[in-house]
PDB file of C-alpha atoms in Angstrom:
ATOM      1  CA  MET Z   1      10.527  -3.415 -10.053  1.00 72.00           C
ATOM      2  CA  SER Z   2       9.044  -6.290 -12.034  1.00 80.00           C
ATOM      3  CA  VAL Z   3       5.905  -8.363 -11.510  1.00 81.00           C
ATOM      4  CA  GLU Z   4       8.173 -11.189 -10.354  1.00 87.00           C
ATOM      5  CA  ASP Z   5       9.698  -8.886  -7.715  1.00 84.00           C
ATOM      6  CA  VAL Z   6       6.241  -7.998  -6.401  1.00 78.00           C
ATOM      7  CA  GLU Z   7       5.223 -11.667  -6.350  1.00 82.00           C
ATOM      8  CA  GLY Z   8       8.373 -12.496  -4.393  1.00 85.00           C
ATOM      9  CA  LEU Z   9       7.672  -9.742  -1.873  1.00 81.00           C
ATOM     10  CA  ALA Z  10       4.096 -10.983  -1.477  1.00 80.00           C
ATOM     11  CA  THR Z  11       5.372 -14.494  -0.789  1.00 85.00           C
ATOM     12  CA  LEU Z  12       7.791 -13.198   1.821  1.00 85.00           C
ATOM     13  CA  MET Z  13       4.988 -11.197   3.460  1.00 81.00           C
ATOM     14  CA  THR Z  14       2.824 -14.335   3.601  1.00 82.00           C
ATOM     15  CA  LEU Z  15       5.599 -16.258   5.334  1.00 86.00           C
ATOM     16  CA  LYS Z  16       6.327 -13.400   7.730  1.00 83.00           C
ATOM     17  CA  MET Z  17       2.688 -13.076   8.770  1.00 80.00           C
ATOM     18  CA  ALA Z  18       2.278 -16.853   9.127  1.00 84.00           C
ATOM     19  CA  THR Z  19       5.379 -17.032  11.331  1.00 87.00           C
ATOM     20  CA  ALA Z  20       3.951 -14.296  13.567  1.00 84.00           C
ATOM     21  CA  ASN Z  21       0.531 -16.035  13.575  1.00 83.00           C
ATOM     22  CA  ILE Z  22      -1.142 -12.973  12.065  1.00 77.00           C
ATOM     23  CA  PRO Z  23      -4.095 -13.972   9.856  1.00 73.00           C
ATOM     24  CA  PHE Z  24      -3.369 -11.376   7.170  1.00 71.00           C
ATOM     25  CA  GLY Z  25      -0.622 -10.743   4.696  1.00 67.00           C
ATOM     26  CA  GLY Z  26       0.473 -11.939   1.333  1.00 66.00           C
ATOM     27  CA  SER Z  27      -0.472  -9.015  -0.818  1.00 69.00           C
ATOM     28  CA  HIS Z  28       1.962  -6.493  -2.136  1.00 72.00           C
ATOM     29  CA  GLY Z  29       1.459  -3.623  -4.501  1.00 76.00           C
ATOM     30  CA  GLY Z  30       2.507  -0.134  -5.287  1.00 79.00           C
ATOM     31  CA  ILE Z  31       2.762   2.720  -7.714  1.00 84.00           C
ATOM     32  CA  GLU Z  32       5.739   3.289  -9.971  1.00 85.00           C
ATOM     33  CA  VAL Z  33       6.615   6.879  -9.136  1.00 88.00           C
ATOM     34  CA  ASN Z  34       9.481   8.839  -7.642  1.00 89.00           C
ATOM     35  CA  PRO Z  35       7.899  10.495  -4.588  1.00 89.00           C
ATOM     36  CA  MET Z  36      10.727  13.032  -4.518  1.00 91.00           C
ATOM     37  CA  GLU Z  37       9.366  14.469  -7.785  1.00 96.00           C
ATOM     38  CA  LEU Z  38       5.905  15.149  -6.293  1.00 96.00           C
ATOM     39  CA  SER Z  39       4.737  17.911  -4.022  1.00 97.00           C
ATOM     40  CA  LEU Z  40       3.241  16.839  -0.704  1.00 96.00           C
ATOM     41  CA  ARG Z  41      -0.213  17.671  -2.058  1.00 97.00           C
ATOM     42  CA  GLU Z  42       0.361  15.572  -5.195  1.00 97.00           C
ATOM     43  CA  LEU Z  43       1.675  12.665  -3.126  1.00 95.00           C
ATOM     44  CA  GLU Z  44      -1.372  12.772  -0.862  1.00 97.00           C
ATOM     45  CA  ALA Z  45      -3.748  12.880  -3.847  1.00 97.00           C
ATOM     46  CA  LEU Z  46      -1.954   9.949  -5.511  1.00 96.00           C
ATOM     47  CA  THR Z  47      -1.984   7.898  -2.305  1.00 93.00           C
ATOM     48  CA  LYS Z  48      -5.683   8.526  -1.709  1.00 95.00           C
ATOM     49  CA  ARG Z  49      -6.529   7.657  -5.318  1.00 95.00           C
ATOM     50  CA  PHE Z  50      -4.587   4.408  -4.962  1.00 91.00           C
ATOM     51  CA  ALA Z  51      -6.587   3.602  -1.813  1.00 90.00           C
ATOM     52  CA  ARG Z  52      -9.892   4.407  -3.543  1.00 92.00           C
ATOM     53  CA  GLU Z  53      -9.002   2.130  -6.456  1.00 92.00           C
ATOM     54  CA  LEU Z  54      -8.032  -0.693  -4.091  1.00 87.00           C
ATOM     55  CA  ALA Z  55     -11.311  -0.291  -2.209  1.00 86.00           C
ATOM     56  CA  ALA Z  56     -13.373  -0.188  -5.424  1.00 89.00           C
ATOM     57  CA  ALA Z  57     -11.724  -3.445  -6.547  1.00 87.00           C
ATOM     58  CA  GLY Z  58     -12.528  -5.059  -3.208  1.00 84.00           C
ATOM     59  CA  PHE Z  59      -8.926  -5.258  -1.992  1.00 80.00           C
ATOM     60  CA  PHE Z  60      -9.010  -2.722   0.824  1.00 78.00           C
ATOM     61  CA  SER Z  61     -10.815  -3.225   4.123  1.00 75.00           C
ATOM     62  CA  PRO Z  62      -9.866  -4.329   7.646  1.00 71.00           C
ATOM     63  CA  ALA Z  63     -11.554  -7.687   6.980  1.00 74.00           C
ATOM     64  CA  ILE Z  64      -9.534  -8.350   3.819  1.00 73.00           C
ATOM     65  CA  ASP Z  65      -6.058  -6.919   4.234  1.00 71.00           C
ATOM     66  CA  VAL Z  66      -4.036  -4.933   6.711  1.00 69.00           C
ATOM     67  CA  LEU Z  67      -1.950  -2.368   4.898  1.00 72.00           C
ATOM     68  CA  GLY Z  68       1.391  -1.354   6.305  1.00 70.00           C
ATOM     69  CA  PRO Z  69       4.170   1.025   5.352  1.00 71.00           C
ATOM     70  CA  ASP Z  70       6.942  -0.231   3.135  1.00 73.00           C
ATOM     71  CA  VAL Z  71       9.701   1.282   1.005  1.00 71.00           C
ATOM     72  CA  ALA Z  72       9.373   5.092   0.777  1.00 75.00           C
ATOM     73  CA  THR Z  73       6.194   5.160   2.883  1.00 82.00           C
ATOM     74  CA  SER Z  74       5.446   5.865   6.509  1.00 84.00           C
ATOM     75  CA  GLY Z  75       2.595   6.334   8.920  1.00 86.00           C
ATOM     76  CA  ARG Z  76       1.725   9.501   7.011  1.00 91.00           C
ATOM     77  CA  GLU Z  77       0.775   7.556   3.887  1.00 90.00           C
ATOM     78  CA  MET Z  78      -1.060   4.975   5.983  1.00 86.00           C
ATOM     79  CA  ALA Z  79      -3.078   7.791   7.596  1.00 92.00           C
ATOM     80  CA  TRP Z  80      -3.992   9.154   4.165  1.00 92.00           C
ATOM     81  CA  MET Z  81      -5.188   5.690   3.150  1.00 87.00           C
ATOM     82  CA  MET Z  82      -7.175   5.394   6.353  1.00 86.00           C
ATOM     83  CA  ASP Z  83      -8.853   8.723   5.538  1.00 90.00           C
ATOM     84  CA  VAL Z  84     -10.191   7.112   2.359  1.00 86.00           C
ATOM     85  CA  TYR Z  85     -11.474   4.017   4.109  1.00 78.00           C
TER      86      TYR Z  85
END
């Protein structure tokens, strides 16, 4: 996935949230990794580290962005991120 792909997905998310009258959306990000190559413990550690880095950079809080599952993620990963916040 390229930077242009991520920018396109962020634009689509902005439009989707605006259409639904939800005052969040527009960001998109991820980690380039094959989750099938990681153990559950490694995947959890990677997800939590990603959340910590987002929070440290000021991109992760209920007042700034509402994170949601996307490709290859589920409520499990969202719960791990919530644990960090």
